[in-house]
CSV table of C-alpha atoms in Angstrom, one decimal:
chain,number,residue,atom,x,y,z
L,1306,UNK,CA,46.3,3.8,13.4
L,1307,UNK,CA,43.8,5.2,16.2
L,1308,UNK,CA,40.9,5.9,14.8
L,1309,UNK,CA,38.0,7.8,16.9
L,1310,UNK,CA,34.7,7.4,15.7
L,1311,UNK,CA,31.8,9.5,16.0
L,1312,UNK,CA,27.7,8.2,14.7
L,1313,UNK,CA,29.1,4.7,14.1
L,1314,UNK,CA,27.0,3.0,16.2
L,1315,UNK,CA,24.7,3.2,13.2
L,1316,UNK,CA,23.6,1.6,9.8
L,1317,UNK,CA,26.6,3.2,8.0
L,1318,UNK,CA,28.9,2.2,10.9
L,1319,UNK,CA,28.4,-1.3,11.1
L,1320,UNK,CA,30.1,-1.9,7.5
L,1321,UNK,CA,32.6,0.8,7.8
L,1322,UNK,CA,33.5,-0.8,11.7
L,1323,UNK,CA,34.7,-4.3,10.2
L,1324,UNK,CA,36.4,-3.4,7.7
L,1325,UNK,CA,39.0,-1.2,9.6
L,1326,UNK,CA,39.1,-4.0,12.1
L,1327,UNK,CA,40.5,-6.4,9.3
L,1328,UNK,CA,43.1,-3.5,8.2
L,1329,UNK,CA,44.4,-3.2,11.7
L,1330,UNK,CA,43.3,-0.3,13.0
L,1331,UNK,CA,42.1,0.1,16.8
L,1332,UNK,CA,38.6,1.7,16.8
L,1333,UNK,CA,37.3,4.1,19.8
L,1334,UNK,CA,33.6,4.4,19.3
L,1335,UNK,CA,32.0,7.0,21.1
L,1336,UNK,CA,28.5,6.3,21.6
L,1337,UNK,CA,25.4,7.5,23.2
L,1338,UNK,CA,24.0,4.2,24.7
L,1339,UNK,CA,26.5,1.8,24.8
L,1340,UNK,CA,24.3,-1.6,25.4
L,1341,UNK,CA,22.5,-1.1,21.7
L,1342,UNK,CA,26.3,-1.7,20.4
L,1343,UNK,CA,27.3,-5.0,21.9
L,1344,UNK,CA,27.6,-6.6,18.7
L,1345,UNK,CA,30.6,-4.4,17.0
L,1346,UNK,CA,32.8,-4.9,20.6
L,1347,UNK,CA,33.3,-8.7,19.4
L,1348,UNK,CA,35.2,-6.8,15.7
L,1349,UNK,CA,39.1,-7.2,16.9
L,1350,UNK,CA,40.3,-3.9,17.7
L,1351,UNK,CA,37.2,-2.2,18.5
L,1352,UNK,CA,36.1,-0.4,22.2
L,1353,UNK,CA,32.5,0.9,22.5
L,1354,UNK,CA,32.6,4.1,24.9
L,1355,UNK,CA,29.5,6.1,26.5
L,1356,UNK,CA,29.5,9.4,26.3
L,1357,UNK,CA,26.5,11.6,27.8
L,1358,UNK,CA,28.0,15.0,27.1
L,1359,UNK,CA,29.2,16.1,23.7
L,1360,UNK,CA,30.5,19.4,24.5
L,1361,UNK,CA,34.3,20.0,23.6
L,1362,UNK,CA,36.4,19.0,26.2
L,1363,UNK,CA,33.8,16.3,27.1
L,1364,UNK,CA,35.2,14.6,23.7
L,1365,UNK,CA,38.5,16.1,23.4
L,1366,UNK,CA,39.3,13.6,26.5
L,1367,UNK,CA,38.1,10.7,24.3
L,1368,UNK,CA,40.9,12.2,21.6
L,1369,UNK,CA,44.2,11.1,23.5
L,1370,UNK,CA,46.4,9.4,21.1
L,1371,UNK,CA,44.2,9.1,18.2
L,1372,UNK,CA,45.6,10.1,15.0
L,1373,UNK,CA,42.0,10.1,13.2
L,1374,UNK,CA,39.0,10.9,13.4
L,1375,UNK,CA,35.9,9.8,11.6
L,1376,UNK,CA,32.4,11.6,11.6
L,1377,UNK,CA,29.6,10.0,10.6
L,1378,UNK,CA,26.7,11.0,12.9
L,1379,UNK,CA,23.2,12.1,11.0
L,1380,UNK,CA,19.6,12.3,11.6
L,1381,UNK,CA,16.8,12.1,8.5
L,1382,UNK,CA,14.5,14.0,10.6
L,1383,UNK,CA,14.0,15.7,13.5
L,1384,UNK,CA,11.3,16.4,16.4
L,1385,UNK,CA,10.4,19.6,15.6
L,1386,UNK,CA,10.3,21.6,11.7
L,1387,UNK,CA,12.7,24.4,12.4
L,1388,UNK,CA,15.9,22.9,11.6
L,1389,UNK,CA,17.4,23.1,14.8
L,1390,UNK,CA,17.5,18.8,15.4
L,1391,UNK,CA,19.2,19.2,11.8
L,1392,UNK,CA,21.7,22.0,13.1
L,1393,UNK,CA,22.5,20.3,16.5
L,1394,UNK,CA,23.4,16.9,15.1
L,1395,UNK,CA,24.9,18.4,11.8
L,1396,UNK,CA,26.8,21.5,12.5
L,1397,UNK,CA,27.0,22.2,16.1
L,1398,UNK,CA,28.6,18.3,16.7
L,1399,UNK,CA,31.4,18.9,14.0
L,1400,UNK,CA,32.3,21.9,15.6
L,1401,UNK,CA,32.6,20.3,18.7
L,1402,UNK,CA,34.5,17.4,17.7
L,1403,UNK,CA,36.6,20.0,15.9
L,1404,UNK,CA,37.5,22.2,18.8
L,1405,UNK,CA,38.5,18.9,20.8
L,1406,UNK,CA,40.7,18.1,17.7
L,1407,UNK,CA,42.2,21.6,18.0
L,1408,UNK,CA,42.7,21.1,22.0
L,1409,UNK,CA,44.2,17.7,21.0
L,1410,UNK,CA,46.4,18.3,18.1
L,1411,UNK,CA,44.4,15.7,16.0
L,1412,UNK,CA,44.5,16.6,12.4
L,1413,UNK,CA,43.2,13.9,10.1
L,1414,UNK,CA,39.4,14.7,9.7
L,1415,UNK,CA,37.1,12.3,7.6
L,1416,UNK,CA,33.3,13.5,7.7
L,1417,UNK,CA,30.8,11.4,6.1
L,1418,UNK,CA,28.4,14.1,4.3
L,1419,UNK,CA,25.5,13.9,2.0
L,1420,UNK,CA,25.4,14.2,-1.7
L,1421,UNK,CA,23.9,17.8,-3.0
L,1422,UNK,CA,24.6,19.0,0.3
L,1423,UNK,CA,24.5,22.8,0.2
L,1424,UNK,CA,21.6,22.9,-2.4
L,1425,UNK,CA,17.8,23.0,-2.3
L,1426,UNK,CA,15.6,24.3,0.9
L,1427,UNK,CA,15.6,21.4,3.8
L,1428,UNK,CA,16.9,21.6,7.0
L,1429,UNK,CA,18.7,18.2,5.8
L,1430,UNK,CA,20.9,19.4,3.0
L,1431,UNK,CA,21.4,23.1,4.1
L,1432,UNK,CA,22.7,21.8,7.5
L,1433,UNK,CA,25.2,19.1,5.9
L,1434,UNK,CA,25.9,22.2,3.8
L,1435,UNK,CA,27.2,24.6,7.0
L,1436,UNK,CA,29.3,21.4,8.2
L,1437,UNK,CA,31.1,21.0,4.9
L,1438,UNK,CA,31.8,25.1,4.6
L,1439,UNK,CA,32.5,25.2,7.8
L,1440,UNK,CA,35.3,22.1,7.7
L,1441,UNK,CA,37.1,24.0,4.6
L,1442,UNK,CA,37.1,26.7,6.7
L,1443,UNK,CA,39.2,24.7,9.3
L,1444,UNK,CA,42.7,25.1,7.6
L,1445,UNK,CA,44.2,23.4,10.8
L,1446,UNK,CA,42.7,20.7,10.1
L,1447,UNK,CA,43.3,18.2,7.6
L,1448,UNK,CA,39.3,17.0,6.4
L,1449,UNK,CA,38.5,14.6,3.6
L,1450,UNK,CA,34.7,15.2,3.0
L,1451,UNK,CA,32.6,12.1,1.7
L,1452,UNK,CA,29.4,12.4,-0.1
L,1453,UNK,CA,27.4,9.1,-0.7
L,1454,UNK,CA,24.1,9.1,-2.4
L,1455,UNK,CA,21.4,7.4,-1.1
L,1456,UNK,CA,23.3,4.2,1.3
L,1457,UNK,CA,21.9,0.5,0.7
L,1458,UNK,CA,23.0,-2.3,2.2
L,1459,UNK,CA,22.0,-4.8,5.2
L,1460,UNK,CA,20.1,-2.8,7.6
L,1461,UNK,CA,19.3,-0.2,5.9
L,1462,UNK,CA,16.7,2.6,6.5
L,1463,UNK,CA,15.6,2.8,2.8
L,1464,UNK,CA,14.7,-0.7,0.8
L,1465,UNK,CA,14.0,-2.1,4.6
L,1466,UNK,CA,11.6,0.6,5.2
L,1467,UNK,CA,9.9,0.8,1.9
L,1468,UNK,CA,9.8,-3.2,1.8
L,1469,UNK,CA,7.9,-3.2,5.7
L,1470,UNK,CA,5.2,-0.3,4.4
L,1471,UNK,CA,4.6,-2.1,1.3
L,1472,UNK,CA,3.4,-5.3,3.6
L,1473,UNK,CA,1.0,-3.5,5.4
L,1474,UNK,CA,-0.3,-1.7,2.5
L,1475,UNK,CA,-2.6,-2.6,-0.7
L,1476,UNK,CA,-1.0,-0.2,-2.9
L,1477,UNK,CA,2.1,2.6,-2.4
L,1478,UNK,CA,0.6,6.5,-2.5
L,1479,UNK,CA,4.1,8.0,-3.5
L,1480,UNK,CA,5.2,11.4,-3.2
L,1481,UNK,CA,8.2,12.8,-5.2
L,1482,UNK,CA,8.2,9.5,-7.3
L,1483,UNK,CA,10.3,11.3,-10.0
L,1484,UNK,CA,13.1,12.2,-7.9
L,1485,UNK,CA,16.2,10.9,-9.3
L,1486,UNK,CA,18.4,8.9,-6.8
L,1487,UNK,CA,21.7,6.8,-7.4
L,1488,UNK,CA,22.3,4.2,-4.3
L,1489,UNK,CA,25.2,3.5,-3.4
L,1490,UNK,CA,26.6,0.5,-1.6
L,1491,UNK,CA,27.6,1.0,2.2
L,1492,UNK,CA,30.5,-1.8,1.9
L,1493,UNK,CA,31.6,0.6,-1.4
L,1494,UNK,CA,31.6,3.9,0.8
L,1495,UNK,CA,33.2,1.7,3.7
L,1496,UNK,CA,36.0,1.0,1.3
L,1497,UNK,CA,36.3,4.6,-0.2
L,1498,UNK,CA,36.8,5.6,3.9
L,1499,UNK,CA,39.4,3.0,4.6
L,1500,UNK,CA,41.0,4.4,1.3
L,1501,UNK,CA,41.4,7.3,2.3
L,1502,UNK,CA,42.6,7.0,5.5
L,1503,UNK,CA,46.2,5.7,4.3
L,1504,UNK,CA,45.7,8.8,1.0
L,1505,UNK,CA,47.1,11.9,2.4
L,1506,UNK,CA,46.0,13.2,-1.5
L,1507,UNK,CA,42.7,12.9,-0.4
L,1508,UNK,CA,43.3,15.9,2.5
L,1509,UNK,CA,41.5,18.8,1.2
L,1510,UNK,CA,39.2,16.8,-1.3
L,1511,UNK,CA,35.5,16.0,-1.8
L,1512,UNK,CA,34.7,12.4,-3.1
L,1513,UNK,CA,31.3,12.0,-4.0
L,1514,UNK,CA,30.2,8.3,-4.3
L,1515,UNK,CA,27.3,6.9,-6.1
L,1516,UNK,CA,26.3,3.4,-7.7
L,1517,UNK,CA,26.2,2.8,-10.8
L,1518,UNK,CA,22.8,3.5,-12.1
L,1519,UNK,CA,19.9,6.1,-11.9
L,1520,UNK,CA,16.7,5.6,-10.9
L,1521,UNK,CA,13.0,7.3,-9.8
L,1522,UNK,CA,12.1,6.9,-6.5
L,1523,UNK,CA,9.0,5.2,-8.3
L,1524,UNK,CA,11.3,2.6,-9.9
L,1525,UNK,CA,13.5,1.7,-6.9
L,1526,UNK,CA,9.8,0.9,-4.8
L,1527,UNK,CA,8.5,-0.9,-7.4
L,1528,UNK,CA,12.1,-3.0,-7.4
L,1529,UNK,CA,11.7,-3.3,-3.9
L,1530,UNK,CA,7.8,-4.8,-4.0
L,1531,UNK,CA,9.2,-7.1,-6.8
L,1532,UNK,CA,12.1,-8.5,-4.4
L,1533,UNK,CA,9.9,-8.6,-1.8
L,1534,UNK,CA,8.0,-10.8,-3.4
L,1535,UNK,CA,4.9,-8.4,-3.2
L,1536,UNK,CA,2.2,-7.5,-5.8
L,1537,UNK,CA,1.7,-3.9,-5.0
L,1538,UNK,CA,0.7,-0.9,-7.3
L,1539,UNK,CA,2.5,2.3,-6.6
L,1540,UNK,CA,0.6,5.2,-7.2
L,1541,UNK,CA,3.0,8.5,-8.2
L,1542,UNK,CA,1.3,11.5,-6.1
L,1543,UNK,CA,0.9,15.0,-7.9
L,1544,UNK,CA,2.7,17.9,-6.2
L,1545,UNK,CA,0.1,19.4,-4.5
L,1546,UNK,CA,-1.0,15.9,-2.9
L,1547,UNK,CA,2.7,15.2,-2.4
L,1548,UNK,CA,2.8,18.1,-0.1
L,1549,UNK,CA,-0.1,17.3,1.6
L,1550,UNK,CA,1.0,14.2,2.8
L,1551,UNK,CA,4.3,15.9,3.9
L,1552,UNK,CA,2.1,17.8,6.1
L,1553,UNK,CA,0.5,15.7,7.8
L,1554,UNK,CA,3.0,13.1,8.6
L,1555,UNK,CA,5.0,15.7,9.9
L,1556,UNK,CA,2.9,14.8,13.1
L,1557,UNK,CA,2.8,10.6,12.8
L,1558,UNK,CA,5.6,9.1,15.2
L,1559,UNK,CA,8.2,8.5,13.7
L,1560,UNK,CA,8.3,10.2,10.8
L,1561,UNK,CA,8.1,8.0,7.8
L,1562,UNK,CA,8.0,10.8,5.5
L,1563,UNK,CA,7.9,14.5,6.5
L,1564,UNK,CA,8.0,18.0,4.7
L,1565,UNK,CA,11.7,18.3,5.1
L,1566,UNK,CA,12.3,14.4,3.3
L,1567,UNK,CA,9.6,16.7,0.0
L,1568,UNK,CA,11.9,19.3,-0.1
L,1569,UNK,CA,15.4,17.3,0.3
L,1570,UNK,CA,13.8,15.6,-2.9
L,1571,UNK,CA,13.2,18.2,-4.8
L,1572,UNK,CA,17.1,18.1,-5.5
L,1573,UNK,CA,18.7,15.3,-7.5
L,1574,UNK,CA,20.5,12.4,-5.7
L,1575,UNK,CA,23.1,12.0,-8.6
L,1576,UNK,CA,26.4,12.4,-10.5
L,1577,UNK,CA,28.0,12.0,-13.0
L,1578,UNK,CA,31.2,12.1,-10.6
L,1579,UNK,CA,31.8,9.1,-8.6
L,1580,UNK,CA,35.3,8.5,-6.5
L,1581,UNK,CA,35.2,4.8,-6.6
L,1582,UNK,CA,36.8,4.0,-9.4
L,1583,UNK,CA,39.8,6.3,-8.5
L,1584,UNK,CA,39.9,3.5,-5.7
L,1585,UNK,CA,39.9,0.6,-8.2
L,1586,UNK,CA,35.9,0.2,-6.4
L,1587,UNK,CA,33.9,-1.6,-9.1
L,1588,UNK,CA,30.6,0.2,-7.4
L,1589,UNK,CA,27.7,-3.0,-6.6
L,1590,UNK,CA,24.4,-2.3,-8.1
L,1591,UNK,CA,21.4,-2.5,-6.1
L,1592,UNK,CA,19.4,-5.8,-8.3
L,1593,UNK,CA,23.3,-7.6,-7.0
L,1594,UNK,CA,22.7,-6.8,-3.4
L,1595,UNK,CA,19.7,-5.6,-2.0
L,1596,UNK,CA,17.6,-9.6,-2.9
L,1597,UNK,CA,20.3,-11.5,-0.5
L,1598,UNK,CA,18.7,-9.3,2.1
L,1599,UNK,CA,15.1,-8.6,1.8
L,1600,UNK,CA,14.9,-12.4,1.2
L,1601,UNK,CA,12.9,-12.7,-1.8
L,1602,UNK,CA,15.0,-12.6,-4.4
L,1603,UNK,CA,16.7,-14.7,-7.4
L,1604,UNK,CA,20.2,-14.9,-5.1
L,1605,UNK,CA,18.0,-15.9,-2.1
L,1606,UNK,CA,16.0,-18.6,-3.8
L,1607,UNK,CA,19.4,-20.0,-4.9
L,1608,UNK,CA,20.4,-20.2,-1.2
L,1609,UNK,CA,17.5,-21.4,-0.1
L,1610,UNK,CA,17.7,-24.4,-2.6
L,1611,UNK,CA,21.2,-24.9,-2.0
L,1612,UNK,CA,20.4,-25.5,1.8
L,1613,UNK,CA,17.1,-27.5,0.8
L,1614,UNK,CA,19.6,-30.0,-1.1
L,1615,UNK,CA,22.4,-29.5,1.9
L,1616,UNK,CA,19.6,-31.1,4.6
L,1617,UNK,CA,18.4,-33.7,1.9
């Protein structure tokens, strides 16, 4: 199958990439800066593409032959606190890469959402919200719509994150440190899109996939200082301090935390749903993952012996 890939150059991309390579598929991915993806043109099957301008016909030329298409491009934040960063890389991009489907005759749509997308107030959730309405609104196109909790896994942007402020900082001030979250495994979702690729039953459907635990956001940084190997105290914020600190790093580079990330967790990462057992997908818990990468942990001590005896 020819599969066209859109946001792949990403986290989420680089698990989903090799495992389509080792099912056979040949992979276009269209990127923005084609250098920063060297490493996934060495996967069998796999071409790295620039492309500069996203409008319709721009991509629709990208579309010859495929029989698939995969979207997967997302932002956390954006430059400004209007939405429209959220609405640009969210809604307006599907529609694009729908109207060069259309132009193309490529059906088979697989868009990688967000869980609770729809619900609360941010800019994040409302404007994976419009993309999913407007997809089941498509009926010449045949979408599969994916909605992962919060995404571990190497490289992350969330235990990686969490684990480089909590070595630069005596203690954790956390905001929103009750909001319920349910990671999921990227090499899980990875799986669930490979799935359903060769499922025509999933056409039409919504699979949400999530680990296999709950947790507070207070627990999974206090289970990241621990696998870190750090002794840090983490200090849950009240509400009204919570929001000031949205506030104001609205305005730090970067945005490590901003008022749109407050009000995305104001709505509950879970469910009681979870597609990966429909795909025989035992789903990985974070304690059996995340220490072989943070470095720290049980499974990396074990390594790290094992090589220690290896070089004896």
């Amino acid at each position: 199958m020819r599969i066209v890939l859109v946001g792949a150059s990403g986290f989420l991309g680089h698990h989903v990439l090799p495992q389509l390579s080792a099912a056979g598929h040949d992979c276009l991915v269209l990127s923005r800066y084609r250098p920063g993806c060297r490493d996934l043109t060495v996967l069998p099957g796999v071409t790295v593409r620039q492309l500069r301008n996203w409008s319709p016909d721009s991509i629709a030329r990208q579309l010859s032959g495929a029989n698939a298409v995969i979207s997967m491009a997302g932002i956390l934040n954006e430059k400004g606190r209007k939405g429209d960063g959220f609405r640009k890389v969210h809604v307006e991009l599907v529609e694009n890469i729908v109207a060069a489907c259309r132009e193309t005759g490529t059906r088979r749509f697989l868009h990688i959402s967000a869980l609770g997308a729809g619900k609360g107030t941010s800019h994040y959730l409302q404007s994976k919200g419009a993309a999913e309405t407007f997809l089941r609104s498509s009926t010449d196109i045949d979408e599969t719509i994916i909605q992962p909790s919060v995404i571990f896994g190497q490289g992350d942007a969330f235990f990686n994150r969490f684990a480089s402020l909590l070595k630069v900082m005596p203690f954790m001030p956390l905001a929103c440190a009750d909001a319920r979250m349910q990671p999921v495994w990227a090499g899980d979702v990875a799986a669930v899109i490979v799935a359903s690729l060769a499922d025509p039953a999933t056409v039409g459907q919504t699979l949400v996939t999530v680990g296999p635990h709950e947790y507070s956001l207070q627990e999974l940084v206090e289970f990241t200082a621990d696998v870190a190997g750090l002794k840090r105290r983490v200090v849950a914020l009240p509400d009204w301090l919570a929001r000031i600190q949205a506030g104001v790093m609205d305005f730090v580079p970067g945005k490590p935390f901003s008022s749109d990330n407050y009000r995305s967790l104001q709505t509950p990462n879970t469910s009681e749903e979870n597609c990966l057992w429909r795909f025989g997908i035992q789903p990985r818990s974070i304690e059996s993952v995340v220490p072989d990468y943070l470095g720290h942990g049980k499974h990396q001590k074990r390594l790290d012996q094992c090589r220690r005896w290896v070089n004896r």
